[in-house]
Amino acid sequence: MSQDTPERIDWTQSARMQALNALAPEPFAAFAAFDKAVFAPGHLEPKIKELIAVAVTHVTQCESCLTLHVKNARRLGATDGEVAEALWVAAQLRAGGAIGQFGATLAALKQGG
C-alpha cells in the first residue's frame, strides 16, 4: 500500500489466530499469504475490496470478519452510507438466490407428484 493508504488491521496477530497458527502453521501461513494477495493493490481500490468483504461477511455471517472488514473499510474512507449500501447489496443477492432457484422448483412442479 502507498504511504497515503492506511494499513489494514492485521488479523493474524489476534490471540485466537496465533493459537490456530501454533496448531497448524503451514496452512495458516498459506491462508495469510492468500489474504495479502487478494487485498494487495490491483484493479479494484482497497476501499472497494473492503466493501465487498463487508457484503460477503454479512452473507457468510462471520461476526469477527464483519467487524474487521467494517473497521478496514472505514480506515480506507468508507462512509456509514457506503457500508450500509454494501449490506443491502448482499441482502438482495442472498434473497435473489432463493428466487433464482425457481427454475428447479418449476421443473419439479411440471414433473408432477
Short mmCIF file of N, CA and C in Angstrom, two decimals:
data_model
loop_
_atom_site.label_atom_id
_atom_site.label_comp_id
_atom_site.label_asym_id
_atom_site.label_seq_id
_atom_site.Cartn_x
_atom_site.Cartn_y
_atom_site.Cartn_z
N MET A 1 0.85 -1.18 0.00
CA MET A 1 0.00 0.00 0.00
C MET A 1 0.88 1.23 0.00
N SER A 2 0.37 2.29 -0.54
CA SER A 2 1.14 3.52 -0.55
C SER A 2 1.17 4.11 0.84
N GLN A 3 2.06 5.06 1.04
CA GLN A 3 2.16 5.69 2.35
C GLN A 3 0.91 6.50 2.69
N ASP A 4 0.11 6.84 1.66
CA ASP A 4 -1.12 7.59 1.89
C ASP A 4 -2.26 6.69 2.36
N THR A 5 -2.15 5.39 2.10
CA THR A 5 -3.22 4.45 2.42
C THR A 5 -2.98 3.83 3.79
N PRO A 6 -3.96 3.90 4.68
CA PRO A 6 -3.79 3.28 6.00
C PRO A 6 -3.61 1.77 5.87
N GLU A 7 -2.85 1.21 6.76
CA GLU A 7 -2.67 -0.24 6.77
C GLU A 7 -3.94 -0.93 7.24
N ARG A 8 -4.20 -2.09 6.69
CA ARG A 8 -5.31 -2.91 7.14
C ARG A 8 -4.97 -3.47 8.52
N ILE A 9 -5.98 -3.79 9.29
CA ILE A 9 -5.79 -4.43 10.58
C ILE A 9 -5.22 -5.82 10.32
N ASP A 10 -4.18 -6.18 11.05
CA ASP A 10 -3.53 -7.47 10.87
C ASP A 10 -4.23 -8.53 11.72
N TRP A 11 -5.20 -9.22 11.11
CA TRP A 11 -6.00 -10.22 11.80
C TRP A 11 -5.15 -11.39 12.28
N THR A 12 -3.99 -11.60 11.67
CA THR A 12 -3.16 -12.75 12.04
C THR A 12 -2.57 -12.62 13.43
N GLN A 13 -2.58 -11.40 13.99
CA GLN A 13 -1.96 -11.18 15.29
C GLN A 13 -2.90 -11.36 16.48
N SER A 14 -4.18 -11.62 16.23
CA SER A 14 -5.09 -11.82 17.36
C SER A 14 -4.72 -13.09 18.11
N ALA A 15 -5.09 -13.17 19.37
CA ALA A 15 -4.76 -14.33 20.19
C ALA A 15 -5.34 -15.62 19.59
N ARG A 16 -6.57 -15.54 19.10
CA ARG A 16 -7.19 -16.74 18.50
C ARG A 16 -6.44 -17.20 17.27
N MET A 17 -6.05 -16.25 16.43
CA MET A 17 -5.35 -16.63 15.20
C MET A 17 -3.94 -17.12 15.50
N GLN A 18 -3.30 -16.57 16.50
CA GLN A 18 -1.98 -17.06 16.88
C GLN A 18 -2.07 -18.48 17.44
N ALA A 19 -3.16 -18.79 18.15
CA ALA A 19 -3.37 -20.16 18.64
C ALA A 19 -3.55 -21.11 17.46
N LEU A 20 -4.31 -20.70 16.46
CA LEU A 20 -4.50 -21.53 15.27
C LEU A 20 -3.18 -21.69 14.53
N ASN A 21 -2.43 -20.62 14.42
CA ASN A 21 -1.13 -20.66 13.76
C ASN A 21 -0.21 -21.67 14.44
N ALA A 22 -0.22 -21.69 15.78
CA ALA A 22 0.63 -22.63 16.52
C ALA A 22 0.23 -24.08 16.25
N LEU A 23 -1.04 -24.31 16.04
CA LEU A 23 -1.53 -25.68 15.82
C LEU A 23 -1.32 -26.16 14.38
N ALA A 24 -1.37 -25.25 13.42
CA ALA A 24 -1.24 -25.63 12.01
C ALA A 24 -0.56 -24.51 11.24
N PRO A 25 0.76 -24.35 11.44
CA PRO A 25 1.45 -23.19 10.86
C PRO A 25 1.51 -23.15 9.33
N GLU A 26 1.64 -24.28 8.68
CA GLU A 26 1.77 -24.25 7.22
C GLU A 26 0.48 -23.79 6.53
N PRO A 27 -0.68 -24.38 6.85
CA PRO A 27 -1.89 -23.86 6.20
C PRO A 27 -2.20 -22.43 6.62
N PHE A 28 -1.86 -22.10 7.88
CA PHE A 28 -2.10 -20.73 8.34
C PHE A 28 -1.29 -19.75 7.51
N ALA A 29 -0.01 -20.05 7.30
CA ALA A 29 0.86 -19.17 6.50
C ALA A 29 0.33 -19.05 5.07
N ALA A 30 -0.14 -20.15 4.51
CA ALA A 30 -0.67 -20.12 3.15
C ALA A 30 -1.93 -19.25 3.08
N PHE A 31 -2.80 -19.39 4.08
CA PHE A 31 -4.03 -18.60 4.08
C PHE A 31 -3.71 -17.12 4.27
N ALA A 32 -2.77 -16.81 5.16
CA ALA A 32 -2.38 -15.41 5.37
C ALA A 32 -1.77 -14.82 4.10
N ALA A 33 -0.99 -15.61 3.38
CA ALA A 33 -0.40 -15.13 2.12
C ALA A 33 -1.50 -14.91 1.07
N PHE A 34 -2.49 -15.80 1.05
CA PHE A 34 -3.62 -15.64 0.13
C PHE A 34 -4.36 -14.35 0.44
N ASP A 35 -4.61 -14.08 1.73
CA ASP A 35 -5.27 -12.84 2.14
C ASP A 35 -4.49 -11.62 1.65
N LYS A 36 -3.18 -11.63 1.83
CA LYS A 36 -2.36 -10.49 1.39
C LYS A 36 -2.44 -10.31 -0.12
N ALA A 37 -2.44 -11.43 -0.85
CA ALA A 37 -2.51 -11.35 -2.31
C ALA A 37 -3.86 -10.78 -2.76
N VAL A 38 -4.93 -11.23 -2.14
CA VAL A 38 -6.27 -10.77 -2.52
C VAL A 38 -6.44 -9.28 -2.24
N PHE A 39 -5.95 -8.82 -1.11
CA PHE A 39 -6.15 -7.42 -0.73
C PHE A 39 -5.02 -6.50 -1.17
N ALA A 40 -4.05 -7.02 -1.92
CA ALA A 40 -2.97 -6.20 -2.45
C ALA A 40 -3.54 -5.24 -3.51
N PRO A 41 -2.87 -4.12 -3.74
CA PRO A 41 -3.34 -3.20 -4.78
C PRO A 41 -3.49 -3.93 -6.11
N GLY A 42 -4.56 -3.60 -6.79
CA GLY A 42 -4.84 -4.23 -8.08
C GLY A 42 -5.81 -3.38 -8.88
N HIS A 43 -6.69 -4.03 -9.58
CA HIS A 43 -7.67 -3.32 -10.40
C HIS A 43 -8.71 -2.59 -9.55
N LEU A 44 -9.03 -3.15 -8.39
CA LEU A 44 -10.01 -2.51 -7.50
C LEU A 44 -9.30 -1.70 -6.42
N GLU A 45 -9.90 -0.58 -6.07
CA GLU A 45 -9.37 0.24 -4.99
C GLU A 45 -9.50 -0.52 -3.67
N PRO A 46 -8.57 -0.33 -2.74
CA PRO A 46 -8.65 -1.03 -1.45
C PRO A 46 -9.99 -0.85 -0.73
N LYS A 47 -10.56 0.35 -0.80
CA LYS A 47 -11.85 0.59 -0.14
C LYS A 47 -12.93 -0.29 -0.75
N ILE A 48 -12.93 -0.43 -2.06
CA ILE A 48 -13.93 -1.26 -2.74
C ILE A 48 -13.76 -2.72 -2.34
N LYS A 49 -12.52 -3.18 -2.25
CA LYS A 49 -12.28 -4.56 -1.81
C LYS A 49 -12.84 -4.79 -0.41
N GLU A 50 -12.64 -3.82 0.47
CA GLU A 50 -13.15 -3.98 1.84
C GLU A 50 -14.67 -3.91 1.87
N LEU A 51 -15.28 -3.08 1.03
CA LEU A 51 -16.75 -3.05 0.98
C LEU A 51 -17.31 -4.36 0.44
N ILE A 52 -16.62 -4.97 -0.52
CA ILE A 52 -17.02 -6.31 -0.98
C ILE A 52 -16.91 -7.29 0.18
N ALA A 53 -15.84 -7.19 0.95
CA ALA A 53 -15.66 -8.08 2.09
C ALA A 53 -16.75 -7.87 3.14
N VAL A 54 -17.16 -6.62 3.35
CA VAL A 54 -18.27 -6.34 4.27
C VAL A 54 -19.53 -7.06 3.80
N ALA A 55 -19.83 -6.94 2.50
CA ALA A 55 -21.03 -7.57 1.96
C ALA A 55 -20.96 -9.09 2.10
N VAL A 56 -19.84 -9.67 1.76
CA VAL A 56 -19.71 -11.12 1.82
C VAL A 56 -19.79 -11.62 3.26
N THR A 57 -19.19 -10.90 4.19
CA THR A 57 -19.23 -11.37 5.58
C THR A 57 -20.63 -11.26 6.17
N HIS A 58 -21.47 -10.41 5.61
CA HIS A 58 -22.88 -10.43 6.03
C HIS A 58 -23.53 -11.73 5.60
N VAL A 59 -23.19 -12.19 4.41
CA VAL A 59 -23.78 -13.43 3.89
C VAL A 59 -23.19 -14.65 4.60
N THR A 60 -21.89 -14.66 4.83
CA THR A 60 -21.26 -15.81 5.49
C THR A 60 -21.48 -15.80 7.00
N GLN A 61 -21.92 -14.67 7.51
CA GLN A 61 -22.28 -14.49 8.92
C GLN A 61 -21.12 -14.75 9.88
N CYS A 62 -19.95 -14.26 9.50
CA CYS A 62 -18.78 -14.33 10.38
C CYS A 62 -18.65 -12.98 11.08
N GLU A 63 -19.06 -12.94 12.34
CA GLU A 63 -19.10 -11.66 13.06
C GLU A 63 -17.72 -11.03 13.23
N SER A 64 -16.71 -11.83 13.54
CA SER A 64 -15.38 -11.25 13.72
C SER A 64 -14.84 -10.73 12.39
N CYS A 65 -15.12 -11.44 11.30
CA CYS A 65 -14.69 -10.96 9.97
C CYS A 65 -15.43 -9.68 9.61
N LEU A 66 -16.72 -9.64 9.91
CA LEU A 66 -17.52 -8.46 9.63
C LEU A 66 -16.94 -7.25 10.35
N THR A 67 -16.66 -7.41 11.63
CA THR A 67 -16.09 -6.31 12.41
C THR A 67 -14.77 -5.84 11.81
N LEU A 68 -13.91 -6.78 11.47
CA LEU A 68 -12.61 -6.46 10.89
C LEU A 68 -12.76 -5.69 9.58
N HIS A 69 -13.63 -6.17 8.70
CA HIS A 69 -13.75 -5.53 7.39
C HIS A 69 -14.46 -4.18 7.45
N VAL A 70 -15.40 -4.02 8.37
CA VAL A 70 -16.00 -2.69 8.56
C VAL A 70 -14.94 -1.71 9.04
N LYS A 71 -14.13 -2.13 10.00
CA LYS A 71 -13.06 -1.25 10.51
C LYS A 71 -12.07 -0.91 9.39
N ASN A 72 -11.69 -1.91 8.59
CA ASN A 72 -10.77 -1.65 7.49
C ASN A 72 -11.39 -0.73 6.45
N ALA A 73 -12.66 -0.94 6.13
CA ALA A 73 -13.33 -0.07 5.16
C ALA A 73 -13.35 1.37 5.65
N ARG A 74 -13.66 1.55 6.93
CA ARG A 74 -13.70 2.92 7.49
C ARG A 74 -12.31 3.55 7.49
N ARG A 75 -11.26 2.77 7.79
CA ARG A 75 -9.89 3.28 7.73
C ARG A 75 -9.56 3.79 6.33
N LEU A 76 -10.16 3.13 5.33
CA LEU A 76 -9.90 3.49 3.95
C LEU A 76 -10.86 4.55 3.41
N GLY A 77 -11.67 5.12 4.31
CA GLY A 77 -12.52 6.24 3.93
C GLY A 77 -13.96 5.90 3.61
N ALA A 78 -14.38 4.65 3.81
CA ALA A 78 -15.78 4.30 3.55
C ALA A 78 -16.69 5.02 4.53
N THR A 79 -17.79 5.50 4.02
CA THR A 79 -18.77 6.18 4.87
C THR A 79 -19.74 5.15 5.45
N ASP A 80 -20.49 5.57 6.46
CA ASP A 80 -21.52 4.70 7.01
C ASP A 80 -22.53 4.32 5.93
N GLY A 81 -22.86 5.27 5.07
CA GLY A 81 -23.80 5.01 3.98
C GLY A 81 -23.27 3.96 3.00
N GLU A 82 -21.97 4.02 2.69
CA GLU A 82 -21.39 3.02 1.78
C GLU A 82 -21.41 1.63 2.41
N VAL A 83 -21.11 1.56 3.70
CA VAL A 83 -21.15 0.27 4.40
C VAL A 83 -22.57 -0.28 4.39
N ALA A 84 -23.55 0.58 4.69
CA ALA A 84 -24.96 0.16 4.70
C ALA A 84 -25.40 -0.29 3.31
N GLU A 85 -24.97 0.42 2.28
CA GLU A 85 -25.36 0.04 0.92
C GLU A 85 -24.75 -1.30 0.53
N ALA A 86 -23.51 -1.56 0.96
CA ALA A 86 -22.90 -2.87 0.70
C ALA A 86 -23.71 -3.98 1.36
N LEU A 87 -24.21 -3.72 2.56
CA LEU A 87 -25.05 -4.70 3.25
C LEU A 87 -26.31 -4.98 2.45
N TRP A 88 -26.94 -3.94 1.91
CA TRP A 88 -28.17 -4.13 1.14
C TRP A 88 -27.92 -4.89 -0.16
N VAL A 89 -26.77 -4.66 -0.77
CA VAL A 89 -26.42 -5.44 -1.98
C VAL A 89 -26.32 -6.91 -1.60
N ALA A 90 -25.65 -7.21 -0.50
CA ALA A 90 -25.51 -8.60 -0.05
C ALA A 90 -26.88 -9.21 0.26
N ALA A 91 -27.73 -8.46 0.95
CA ALA A 91 -29.05 -8.97 1.31
C ALA A 91 -29.89 -9.27 0.07
N GLN A 92 -29.82 -8.39 -0.93
CA GLN A 92 -30.60 -8.59 -2.15
C GLN A 92 -30.11 -9.83 -2.89
N LEU A 93 -28.80 -10.00 -2.97
CA LEU A 93 -28.27 -11.16 -3.69
C LEU A 93 -28.57 -12.46 -2.96
N ARG A 94 -28.54 -12.42 -1.64
CA ARG A 94 -28.88 -13.61 -0.87
C ARG A 94 -30.34 -13.98 -1.12
N ALA A 95 -31.22 -13.00 -1.05
CA ALA A 95 -32.65 -13.24 -1.31
C ALA A 95 -32.87 -13.61 -2.77
N GLY A 96 -32.14 -12.96 -3.65
CA GLY A 96 -32.27 -13.25 -5.08
C GLY A 96 -31.88 -14.68 -5.41
N GLY A 97 -30.94 -15.24 -4.64
CA GLY A 97 -30.55 -16.63 -4.85
C GLY A 97 -31.72 -17.58 -4.64
N ALA A 98 -32.55 -17.27 -3.66
CA ALA A 98 -33.73 -18.10 -3.41
C ALA A 98 -34.71 -18.00 -4.57
N ILE A 99 -34.91 -16.80 -5.07
CA ILE A 99 -35.81 -16.60 -6.20
C ILE A 99 -35.25 -17.27 -7.45
N GLY A 100 -33.93 -17.20 -7.61
CA GLY A 100 -33.28 -17.79 -8.77
C GLY A 100 -33.46 -19.30 -8.86
N GLN A 101 -33.72 -19.94 -7.74
CA GLN A 101 -33.93 -21.39 -7.74
C GLN A 101 -35.31 -21.78 -8.25
N PHE A 102 -36.13 -20.81 -8.59
CA PHE A 102 -37.48 -21.13 -9.03
C PHE A 102 -37.49 -22.00 -10.27
N GLY A 103 -36.46 -21.91 -11.10
CA GLY A 103 -36.41 -22.75 -12.29
C GLY A 103 -36.45 -24.23 -11.92
N ALA A 104 -35.67 -24.62 -10.91
CA ALA A 104 -35.68 -26.01 -10.44
C ALA A 104 -37.04 -26.37 -9.84
N THR A 105 -37.60 -25.42 -9.09
CA THR A 105 -38.93 -25.66 -8.50
C THR A 105 -39.98 -25.85 -9.59
N LEU A 106 -39.93 -24.98 -10.60
CA LEU A 106 -40.89 -25.06 -11.69
C LEU A 106 -40.77 -26.39 -12.43
N ALA A 107 -39.53 -26.83 -12.68
CA ALA A 107 -39.32 -28.11 -13.35
C ALA A 107 -39.91 -29.26 -12.52
N ALA A 108 -39.70 -29.22 -11.20
CA ALA A 108 -40.25 -30.25 -10.32
C ALA A 108 -41.76 -30.23 -10.33
N LEU A 109 -42.35 -29.03 -10.34
CA LEU A 109 -43.81 -28.91 -10.38
C LEU A 109 -44.37 -29.49 -11.68
N LYS A 110 -43.68 -29.25 -12.77
CA LYS A 110 -44.13 -29.74 -14.08
C LYS A 110 -44.03 -31.26 -14.19
N GLN A 111 -43.10 -31.85 -13.42
CA GLN A 111 -42.96 -33.30 -13.42
C GLN A 111 -44.10 -33.99 -12.68
N GLY A 112 -44.76 -33.24 -11.84
CA GLY A 112 -45.87 -33.81 -11.08
C GLY A 112 -45.40 -34.56 -9.85
N GLY A 113 -46.39 -35.07 -9.11
CA GLY A 113 -46.10 -35.71 -7.82
C GLY A 113 -45.86 -37.13 -7.95
#
